[in-house]
PDB file of C-alpha atoms in Angstrom:
ATOM      1  CA  UNK A   1     156.729  25.877  80.980  1.00 95.00           C
ATOM      2  CA  UNK A   2     159.401  26.156  78.308  1.00 96.00           C
ATOM      3  CA  UNK A   3     159.497  28.319  75.214  1.00 98.00           C
ATOM      4  CA  UNK A   4     159.685  26.261  72.036  1.00 98.00           C
ATOM      5  CA  UNK A   5     160.612  28.393  69.010  1.00 97.00           C
ATOM      6  CA  UNK A   6     159.335  27.792  65.496  1.00 96.00           C
ATOM      7  CA  UNK A   7     160.425  28.076  61.879  1.00 97.00           C
ATOM      8  CA  UNK A   8     157.444  27.715  59.534  1.00 93.00           C
ATOM      9  CA  UNK A   9     158.420  27.459  55.863  1.00 95.00           C
ATOM     10  CA  UNK A  10     156.007  28.011  52.974  1.00 93.00           C
ATOM     11  CA  UNK A  11     156.910  28.420  49.317  1.00 93.00           C
ATOM     12  CA  UNK A  12     160.579  28.461  50.306  1.00 95.00           C
ATOM     13  CA  UNK A  13     160.204  31.372  52.756  1.00 95.00           C
ATOM     14  CA  UNK A  14     160.058  31.590  56.543  1.00 96.00           C
ATOM     15  CA  UNK A  15     156.551  32.848  57.281  1.00 89.00           C
ATOM     16  CA  UNK A  16     153.823  33.241  59.828  1.00 84.00           C
ATOM     17  CA  UNK A  17     150.426  32.403  58.377  1.00 77.00           C
ATOM     18  CA  UNK A  18     146.839  32.144  59.510  1.00 61.00           C
ATOM     19  CA  UNK A  19     146.667  28.382  60.016  1.00 56.00           C
ATOM     20  CA  UNK A  20     143.102  27.900  58.837  1.00 55.00           C
ATOM     21  CA  UNK A  21     143.862  29.688  55.555  1.00 55.00           C
ATOM     22  CA  UNK A  22     146.405  27.162  54.272  1.00 58.00           C
ATOM     23  CA  UNK A  23     145.326  25.638  50.981  1.00 57.00           C
ATOM     24  CA  UNK A  24     147.230  23.374  48.625  1.00 59.00           C
ATOM     25  CA  UNK A  25     145.369  24.859  45.681  1.00 55.00           C
ATOM     26  CA  UNK A  26     147.678  27.480  44.174  1.00 54.00           C
ATOM     27  CA  UNK A  27     149.921  27.064  47.268  1.00 58.00           C
ATOM     28  CA  UNK A  28     147.940  29.774  49.042  1.00 55.00           C
ATOM     29  CA  UNK A  29     148.080  30.953  52.636  1.00 63.00           C
ATOM     30  CA  UNK A  30     147.050  34.212  54.274  1.00 73.00           C
ATOM     31  CA  UNK A  31     150.337  35.699  55.442  1.00 72.00           C
ATOM     32  CA  UNK A  32     150.986  37.610  58.648  1.00 75.00           C
ATOM     33  CA  UNK A  33     154.735  37.896  58.101  1.00 82.00           C
ATOM     34  CA  UNK A  34     157.304  36.928  55.482  1.00 89.00           C
ATOM     35  CA  UNK A  35     160.898  36.940  56.703  1.00 89.00           C
ATOM     36  CA  UNK A  36     163.784  38.456  54.799  1.00 93.00           C
ATOM     37  CA  UNK A  37     166.143  36.064  56.594  1.00 97.00           C
ATOM     38  CA  UNK A  38     166.327  32.361  55.781  1.00 97.00           C
ATOM     39  CA  UNK A  39     165.573  29.388  58.023  1.00 98.00           C
ATOM     40  CA  UNK A  40     169.237  28.886  58.948  1.00 98.00           C
ATOM     41  CA  UNK A  41     169.324  32.417  60.393  1.00 98.00           C
ATOM     42  CA  UNK A  42     166.562  31.586  62.859  1.00 98.00           C
ATOM     43  CA  UNK A  43     168.126  28.216  63.681  1.00 98.00           C
ATOM     44  CA  UNK A  44     171.421  29.921  64.514  1.00 98.00           C
ATOM     45  CA  UNK A  45     169.612  32.492  66.652  1.00 98.00           C
ATOM     46  CA  UNK A  46     167.833  29.779  68.634  1.00 98.00           C
ATOM     47  CA  UNK A  47     171.123  27.940  69.114  1.00 98.00           C
ATOM     48  CA  UNK A  48     172.751  31.142  70.389  1.00 98.00           C
ATOM     49  CA  UNK A  49     170.070  31.407  73.076  1.00 98.00           C
ATOM     50  CA  UNK A  50     170.270  27.719  73.980  1.00 97.00           C
ATOM     51  CA  UNK A  51     166.678  26.995  72.949  1.00 98.00           C
ATOM     52  CA  UNK A  52     165.922  23.353  72.195  1.00 97.00           C
ATOM     53  CA  UNK A  53     162.868  21.539  70.912  1.00 97.00           C
ATOM     54  CA  UNK A  54     161.799  24.170  68.409  1.00 97.00           C
ATOM     55  CA  UNK A  55     159.933  22.928  65.391  1.00 96.00           C
ATOM     56  CA  UNK A  56     160.659  23.406  61.703  1.00 97.00           C
ATOM     57  CA  UNK A  57     157.493  22.856  59.690  1.00 94.00           C
ATOM     58  CA  UNK A  58     157.318  22.347  55.924  1.00 95.00           C
ATOM     59  CA  UNK A  59     153.981  23.856  54.874  1.00 91.00           C
ATOM     60  CA  UNK A  60     154.049  22.691  51.251  1.00 91.00           C
ATOM     61  CA  UNK A  61     152.865  19.270  50.210  1.00 88.00           C
ATOM     62  CA  UNK A  62     155.097  16.962  48.193  1.00 89.00           C
ATOM     63  CA  UNK A  63     153.075  17.673  45.050  1.00 90.00           C
ATOM     64  CA  UNK A  64     153.790  21.402  45.300  1.00 92.00           C
ATOM     65  CA  UNK A  65     156.332  22.954  42.911  1.00 92.00           C
ATOM     66  CA  UNK A  66     157.666  24.762  45.996  1.00 94.00           C
ATOM     67  CA  UNK A  67     158.241  21.593  48.006  1.00 94.00           C
ATOM     68  CA  UNK A  68     161.915  21.141  47.164  1.00 96.00           C
ATOM     69  CA  UNK A  69     162.947  24.704  48.024  1.00 97.00           C
ATOM     70  CA  UNK A  70     160.908  24.501  51.216  1.00 97.00           C
ATOM     71  CA  UNK A  71     162.601  21.221  52.094  1.00 97.00           C
ATOM     72  CA  UNK A  72     166.031  22.682  51.328  1.00 98.00           C
ATOM     73  CA  UNK A  73     165.357  25.539  53.732  1.00 98.00           C
ATOM     74  CA  UNK A  74     164.402  23.013  56.422  1.00 98.00           C
ATOM     75  CA  UNK A  75     167.564  20.973  55.861  1.00 98.00           C
ATOM     76  CA  UNK A  76     169.693  24.111  56.107  1.00 98.00           C
ATOM     77  CA  UNK A  77     168.085  24.940  59.450  1.00 98.00           C
ATOM     78  CA  UNK A  78     168.805  21.433  60.768  1.00 98.00           C
ATOM     79  CA  UNK A  79     172.413  21.692  59.610  1.00 98.00           C
ATOM     80  CA  UNK A  80     172.802  25.074  61.315  1.00 98.00           C
ATOM     81  CA  UNK A  81     171.585  23.720  64.661  1.00 98.00           C
ATOM     82  CA  UNK A  82     172.145  19.949  64.762  1.00 98.00           C
ATOM     83  CA  UNK A  83     170.262  18.236  67.562  1.00 98.00           C
ATOM     84  CA  UNK A  84     168.362  21.376  68.531  1.00 98.00           C
ATOM     85  CA  UNK A  85     165.322  21.311  66.271  1.00 98.00           C
ATOM     86  CA  UNK A  86     162.425  19.052  65.379  1.00 98.00           C
ATOM     87  CA  UNK A  87     161.101  18.785  61.818  1.00 98.00           C
ATOM     88  CA  UNK A  88     157.657  18.050  60.441  1.00 96.00           C
ATOM     89  CA  UNK A  89     155.762  18.106  57.166  1.00 93.00           C
ATOM     90  CA  UNK A  90     155.522  15.052  54.945  1.00 93.00           C
ATOM     91  CA  UNK A  91     157.420  12.808  57.368  1.00 97.00           C
ATOM     92  CA  UNK A  92     156.975   9.046  56.879  1.00 97.00           C
ATOM     93  CA  UNK A  93     158.708   5.872  58.057  1.00 98.00           C
ATOM     94  CA  UNK A  94     160.638   5.950  54.785  1.00 98.00           C
ATOM     95  CA  UNK A  95     162.213   9.400  55.238  1.00 98.00           C
ATOM     96  CA  UNK A  96     162.209   9.880  59.040  1.00 98.00           C
ATOM     97  CA  UNK A  97     165.738   8.495  59.526  1.00 98.00           C
ATOM     98  CA  UNK A  98     167.014  10.841  56.814  1.00 98.00           C
ATOM     99  CA  UNK A  99     165.822  13.854  58.803  1.00 98.00           C
ATOM    100  CA  UNK A 100     167.341  12.506  62.015  1.00 98.00           C
ATOM    101  CA  UNK A 101     170.597  11.978  60.143  1.00 98.00           C
ATOM    102  CA  UNK A 102     170.376  15.542  58.842  1.00 98.00           C
ATOM    103  CA  UNK A 103     170.361  16.883  62.399  1.00 98.00           C
ATOM    104  CA  UNK A 104     166.763  16.789  63.627  1.00 98.00           C
ATOM    105  CA  UNK A 105     166.325  15.714  67.241  1.00 98.00           C
ATOM    106  CA  UNK A 106     162.787  14.506  66.468  1.00 98.00           C
ATOM    107  CA  UNK A 107     160.446  14.096  63.537  1.00 98.00           C
ATOM    108  CA  UNK A 108     156.922  15.509  63.843  1.00 98.00           C
ATOM    109  CA  UNK A 109     154.178  13.417  62.281  1.00 97.00           C
ATOM    110  CA  UNK A 110     150.445  13.796  61.682  1.00 92.00           C
ATOM    111  CA  UNK A 111     149.128  12.782  58.276  1.00 92.00           C
ATOM    112  CA  UNK A 112     151.201   9.593  58.004  1.00 95.00           C
ATOM    113  CA  UNK A 113     149.717   8.340  61.271  1.00 96.00           C
ATOM    114  CA  UNK A 114     146.135   9.583  60.882  1.00 92.00           C
ATOM    115  CA  UNK A 115     145.042   8.093  57.566  1.00 87.00           C
ATOM    116  CA  UNK A 116     141.551   7.874  56.142  1.00 87.00           C
ATOM    117  CA  UNK A 117     140.273   9.559  59.274  1.00 91.00           C
ATOM    118  CA  UNK A 118     141.646   7.069  61.807  1.00 95.00           C
ATOM    119  CA  UNK A 119     144.880   6.075  63.525  1.00 96.00           C
ATOM    120  CA  UNK A 120     146.997   3.774  61.364  1.00 97.00           C
ATOM    121  CA  UNK A 121     148.767   1.582  63.918  1.00 97.00           C
ATOM    122  CA  UNK A 122     150.727  -0.194  61.205  1.00 97.00           C
ATOM    123  CA  UNK A 123     152.270   3.121  60.210  1.00 97.00           C
ATOM    124  CA  UNK A 124     152.909   3.967  63.851  1.00 97.00           C
ATOM    125  CA  UNK A 125     154.816   0.716  64.305  1.00 98.00           C
ATOM    126  CA  UNK A 126     156.855   1.301  61.145  1.00 98.00           C
ATOM    127  CA  UNK A 127     157.722   4.817  62.255  1.00 98.00           C
ATOM    128  CA  UNK A 128     158.782   3.628  65.695  1.00 98.00           C
ATOM    129  CA  UNK A 129     160.925   0.897  64.127  1.00 98.00           C
ATOM    130  CA  UNK A 130     162.540   3.439  61.803  1.00 98.00           C
ATOM    131  CA  UNK A 131     163.740   5.984  64.379  1.00 98.00           C
ATOM    132  CA  UNK A 132     162.538   4.899  67.835  1.00 98.00           C
ATOM    133  CA  UNK A 133     159.848   6.515  69.963  1.00 98.00           C
ATOM    134  CA  UNK A 134     162.429   8.824  71.558  1.00 98.00           C
ATOM    135  CA  UNK A 135     162.763  10.645  68.216  1.00 98.00           C
ATOM    136  CA  UNK A 136     159.027  11.013  67.480  1.00 98.00           C
ATOM    137  CA  UNK A 137     156.657  13.906  68.151  1.00 98.00           C
ATOM    138  CA  UNK A 138     153.024  13.240  67.325  1.00 98.00           C
ATOM    139  CA  UNK A 139     151.186  16.329  66.128  1.00 96.00           C
ATOM    140  CA  UNK A 140     147.588  16.405  67.389  1.00 97.00           C
ATOM    141  CA  UNK A 141     146.649  19.663  65.708  1.00 93.00           C
ATOM    142  CA  UNK A 142     142.923  20.154  66.009  1.00 95.00           C
ATOM    143  CA  UNK A 143     139.903  22.384  65.560  1.00 94.00           C
ATOM    144  CA  UNK A 144     136.799  22.630  67.719  1.00 94.00           C
ATOM    145  CA  UNK A 145     133.634  20.937  66.489  1.00 94.00           C
ATOM    146  CA  UNK A 146     130.572  20.156  68.587  1.00 93.00           C
ATOM    147  CA  UNK A 147     132.530  20.983  71.763  1.00 93.00           C
ATOM    148  CA  UNK A 148     135.252  18.464  70.925  1.00 96.00           C
ATOM    149  CA  UNK A 149     138.714  18.953  69.460  1.00 97.00           C
ATOM    150  CA  UNK A 150     138.905  17.027  66.198  1.00 97.00           C
ATOM    151  CA  UNK A 151     142.373  16.172  64.861  1.00 96.00           C
ATOM    152  CA  UNK A 152     143.060  17.598  61.394  1.00 94.00           C
ATOM    153  CA  UNK A 153     145.666  16.449  58.883  1.00 91.00           C
ATOM    154  CA  UNK A 154     147.166  17.335  55.497  1.00 83.00           C
ATOM    155  CA  UNK A 155     148.268  20.807  56.523  1.00 72.00           C
ATOM    156  CA  UNK A 156     145.094  21.210  58.624  1.00 78.00           C
ATOM    157  CA  UNK A 157     142.758  20.779  55.647  1.00 81.00           C
ATOM    158  CA  UNK A 158     141.187  17.376  56.432  1.00 90.00           C
ATOM    159  CA  UNK A 159     139.211  16.384  59.518  1.00 93.00           C
ATOM    160  CA  UNK A 160     139.666  12.941  61.054  1.00 95.00           C
ATOM    161  CA  UNK A 161     137.342  10.894  63.244  1.00 95.00           C
ATOM    162  CA  UNK A 162     139.791  11.135  66.145  1.00 96.00           C
ATOM    163  CA  UNK A 163     139.483  13.672  68.930  1.00 97.00           C
ATOM    164  CA  UNK A 164     142.083  14.976  71.368  1.00 97.00           C
ATOM    165  CA  UNK A 165     141.351  13.408  74.743  1.00 97.00           C
ATOM    166  CA  UNK A 166     143.286  11.712  77.564  1.00 97.00           C
ATOM    167  CA  UNK A 167     142.346   8.251  76.277  1.00 97.00           C
ATOM    168  CA  UNK A 168     143.804   8.942  72.836  1.00 97.00           C
ATOM    169  CA  UNK A 169     146.993  10.368  74.302  1.00 98.00           C
ATOM    170  CA  UNK A 170     147.342   7.324  76.549  1.00 98.00           C
ATOM    171  CA  UNK A 171     147.071   5.056  73.504  1.00 97.00           C
ATOM    172  CA  UNK A 172     149.687   7.011  71.577  1.00 98.00           C
ATOM    173  CA  UNK A 173     152.160   7.671  74.392  1.00 97.00           C
ATOM    174  CA  UNK A 174     154.215   4.513  73.805  1.00 97.00           C
ATOM    175  CA  UNK A 175     154.859   5.591  70.218  1.00 98.00           C
ATOM    176  CA  UNK A 176     156.332   9.024  70.895  1.00 98.00           C
ATOM    177  CA  UNK A 177     158.468  11.218  73.096  1.00 98.00           C
ATOM    178  CA  UNK A 178     156.306  14.345  72.924  1.00 98.00           C
ATOM    179  CA  UNK A 179     153.073  15.790  71.559  1.00 98.00           C
ATOM    180  CA  UNK A 180     152.669  19.025  69.601  1.00 97.00           C
ATOM    181  CA  UNK A 181     149.191  20.549  69.467  1.00 96.00           C
ATOM    182  CA  UNK A 182     148.264  23.455  67.203  1.00 93.00           C
ATOM    183  CA  UNK A 183     144.889  25.014  68.031  1.00 94.00           C
ATOM    184  CA  UNK A 184     144.061  25.526  64.375  1.00 91.00           C
ATOM    185  CA  UNK A 185     141.047  27.826  64.902  1.00 89.00           C
ATOM    186  CA  UNK A 186     143.281  30.449  66.528  1.00 86.00           C
ATOM    187  CA  UNK A 187     146.626  29.576  64.905  1.00 78.00           C
ATOM    188  CA  UNK A 188     148.298  32.628  63.402  1.00 67.00           C
ATOM    189  CA  UNK A 189     145.667  35.075  64.675  1.00 70.00           C
ATOM    190  CA  UNK A 190     147.491  36.213  67.853  1.00 69.00           C
ATOM    191  CA  UNK A 191     144.080  36.885  69.355  1.00 78.00           C
ATOM    192  CA  UNK A 192     144.041  34.685  72.456  1.00 91.00           C
ATOM    193  CA  UNK A 193     144.628  31.049  73.330  1.00 96.00           C
ATOM    194  CA  UNK A 194     142.111  28.183  73.180  1.00 95.00           C
ATOM    195  CA  UNK A 195     141.575  27.905  76.929  1.00 96.00           C
ATOM    196  CA  UNK A 196     139.424  24.745  76.967  1.00 97.00           C
ATOM    197  CA  UNK A 197     142.025  22.895  74.915  1.00 97.00           C
ATOM    198  CA  UNK A 198     144.776  24.156  77.232  1.00 98.00           C
ATOM    199  CA  UNK A 199     142.840  22.834  80.245  1.00 97.00           C
ATOM    200  CA  UNK A 200     142.369  19.458  78.567  1.00 97.00           C
ATOM    201  CA  UNK A 201     146.063  19.126  77.743  1.00 98.00           C
ATOM    202  CA  UNK A 202     147.164  20.336  81.162  1.00 97.00           C
ATOM    203  CA  UNK A 203     145.131  17.654  82.920  1.00 96.00           C
ATOM    204  CA  UNK A 204     146.989  14.848  81.132  1.00 97.00           C
ATOM    205  CA  UNK A 205     150.653  15.517  81.940  1.00 93.00           C
ATOM    206  CA  UNK A 206     152.282  12.166  81.094  1.00 96.00           C
ATOM    207  CA  UNK A 207     154.527  13.383  78.244  1.00 96.00           C
ATOM    208  CA  UNK A 208     155.926  16.714  77.167  1.00 97.00           C
ATOM    209  CA  UNK A 209     153.228  18.666  75.315  1.00 98.00           C
ATOM    210  CA  UNK A 210     153.801  21.854  73.335  1.00 98.00           C
ATOM    211  CA  UNK A 211     150.815  24.122  72.745  1.00 97.00           C
ATOM    212  CA  UNK A 212     150.716  26.469  69.748  1.00 95.00           C
ATOM    213  CA  UNK A 213     148.044  28.907  68.689  1.00 92.00           C
ATOM    214  CA  UNK A 214     146.697  32.351  69.496  1.00 92.00           C
ATOM    215  CA  UNK A 215     149.235  33.643  72.015  1.00 95.00           C
ATOM    216  CA  UNK A 216     148.810  37.418  71.949  1.00 94.00           C
ATOM    217  CA  UNK A 217     150.531  38.833  75.020  1.00 96.00           C
ATOM    218  CA  UNK A 218     152.024  38.008  78.398  1.00 97.00           C
ATOM    219  CA  UNK A 219     148.570  37.615  79.918  1.00 97.00           C
ATOM    220  CA  UNK A 220     148.050  34.699  77.547  1.00 97.00           C
ATOM    221  CA  UNK A 221     151.265  33.156  78.860  1.00 98.00           C
ATOM    222  CA  UNK A 222     149.971  33.613  82.403  1.00 98.00           C
ATOM    223  CA  UNK A 223     146.698  31.902  81.466  1.00 97.00           C
ATOM    224  CA  UNK A 224     148.574  29.124  79.701  1.00 97.00           C
ATOM    225  CA  UNK A 225     150.653  28.475  82.796  1.00 97.00           C
ATOM    226  CA  UNK A 226     147.587  28.565  85.067  1.00 98.00           C
ATOM    227  CA  UNK A 227     145.109  26.575  82.996  1.00 97.00           C
ATOM    228  CA  UNK A 228     147.770  24.192  81.712  1.00 98.00           C
ATOM    229  CA  UNK A 229     148.876  23.522  85.307  1.00 97.00           C
ATOM    230  CA  UNK A 230     152.411  24.568  84.339  1.00 96.00           C
ATOM    231  CA  UNK A 231     152.727  21.313  82.380  1.00 97.00           C
ATOM    232  CA  UNK A 232     152.716  22.698  78.834  1.00 98.00           C
ATOM    233  CA  UNK A 233     155.438  24.165  76.685  1.00 98.00           C
ATOM    234  CA  UNK A 234     154.500  26.986  74.323  1.00 98.00           C
ATOM    235  CA  UNK A 235     155.233  28.217  70.836  1.00 96.00           C
ATOM    236  CA  UNK A 236     154.686  31.861  69.898  1.00 95.00           C
ATOM    237  CA  UNK A 237     154.538  32.838  66.251  1.00 91.00           C
ATOM    238  CA  UNK A 238     152.861  35.949  64.873  1.00 90.00           C
ATOM    239  CA  UNK A 239     152.856  37.802  68.212  1.00 93.00           C
ATOM    240  CA  UNK A 240     156.651  37.547  68.562  1.00 95.00           C
ATOM    241  CA  UNK A 241     158.744  40.525  67.481  1.00 96.00           C
ATOM    242  CA  UNK A 242     160.964  38.175  65.449  1.00 96.00           C
ATOM    243  CA  UNK A 243     157.942  37.733  63.178  1.00 94.00           C
ATOM    244  CA  UNK A 244     156.534  41.250  63.219  1.00 92.00           C
ATOM    245  CA  UNK A 245     154.621  41.064  66.511  1.00 94.00           C
ATOM    246  CA  UNK A 246     154.798  43.084  69.721  1.00 95.00           C
ATOM    247  CA  UNK A 247     156.072  40.489  72.219  1.00 97.00           C
ATOM    248  CA  UNK A 248     159.807  40.974  72.613  1.00 98.00           C
ATOM    249  CA  UNK A 249     161.786  37.776  72.161  1.00 98.00           C
ATOM    250  CA  UNK A 250     164.172  38.409  75.049  1.00 97.00           C
ATOM    251  CA  UNK A 251     161.328  39.344  77.412  1.00 98.00           C
ATOM    252  CA  UNK A 252     159.517  36.118  76.540  1.00 98.00           C
ATOM    253  CA  UNK A 253     162.631  34.106  77.347  1.00 97.00           C
ATOM    254  CA  UNK A 254     163.022  35.944  80.666  1.00 97.00           C
ATOM    255  CA  UNK A 255     159.353  35.398  81.558  1.00 96.00           C
ATOM    256  CA  UNK A 256     159.549  31.679  80.815  1.00 95.00           C
ATOM    257  CA  UNK A 257     162.964  31.073  82.398  1.00 86.00           C
TER     258      UNK A 257
END
């Protein structure tokens, strides 16, 4: 299990938010932490510690008046740590190569691939042609509904008809290098992981999968390792001391080394 750091950017600031609170209307999100430092600072820190595969997420939509300053922060992070970070938020086949050229190791994609509630295989093909599967991370962020994990898009505001399951991941595996899965119901709450989702993801094990959402303490990391069969990577946001939490960054790295 590897630690995958994060840089979430909203309204031009590095933040930790409650995932389910994000709303395009008035560019609102319930904030847990707003950093004084910029995105490049965190990118440089992650580079110093040799951490790869962290994700930079743009949390403003393209229609937002904050989109350009959020995007500029993301580009500065990629420039500070070329080849060390992945980027997501508004990625399409038309702009994916630009982000790779700007220093991203991978692009992270959800809404472009899950359109009108279903998988758009035409878009998947175009994305793969644009940058190659080895540079693609498919984001299967989801929330629990009727005992299933339903994939959500558009900054976690729209439900799709697709559910996270081994069959879906098998179908998508040829189009990507990794999967990223935010457990949206617990994202940003630092109040415990979504154990049933962790078990589901851990049973699959055919591609790298990064789990994000709800990590509160080192016992959660122990559970993640156990229930995920030591097959999952992990992102920690609000619980990390870098973002105002109680879990010390260096201790996390030591635990997961």
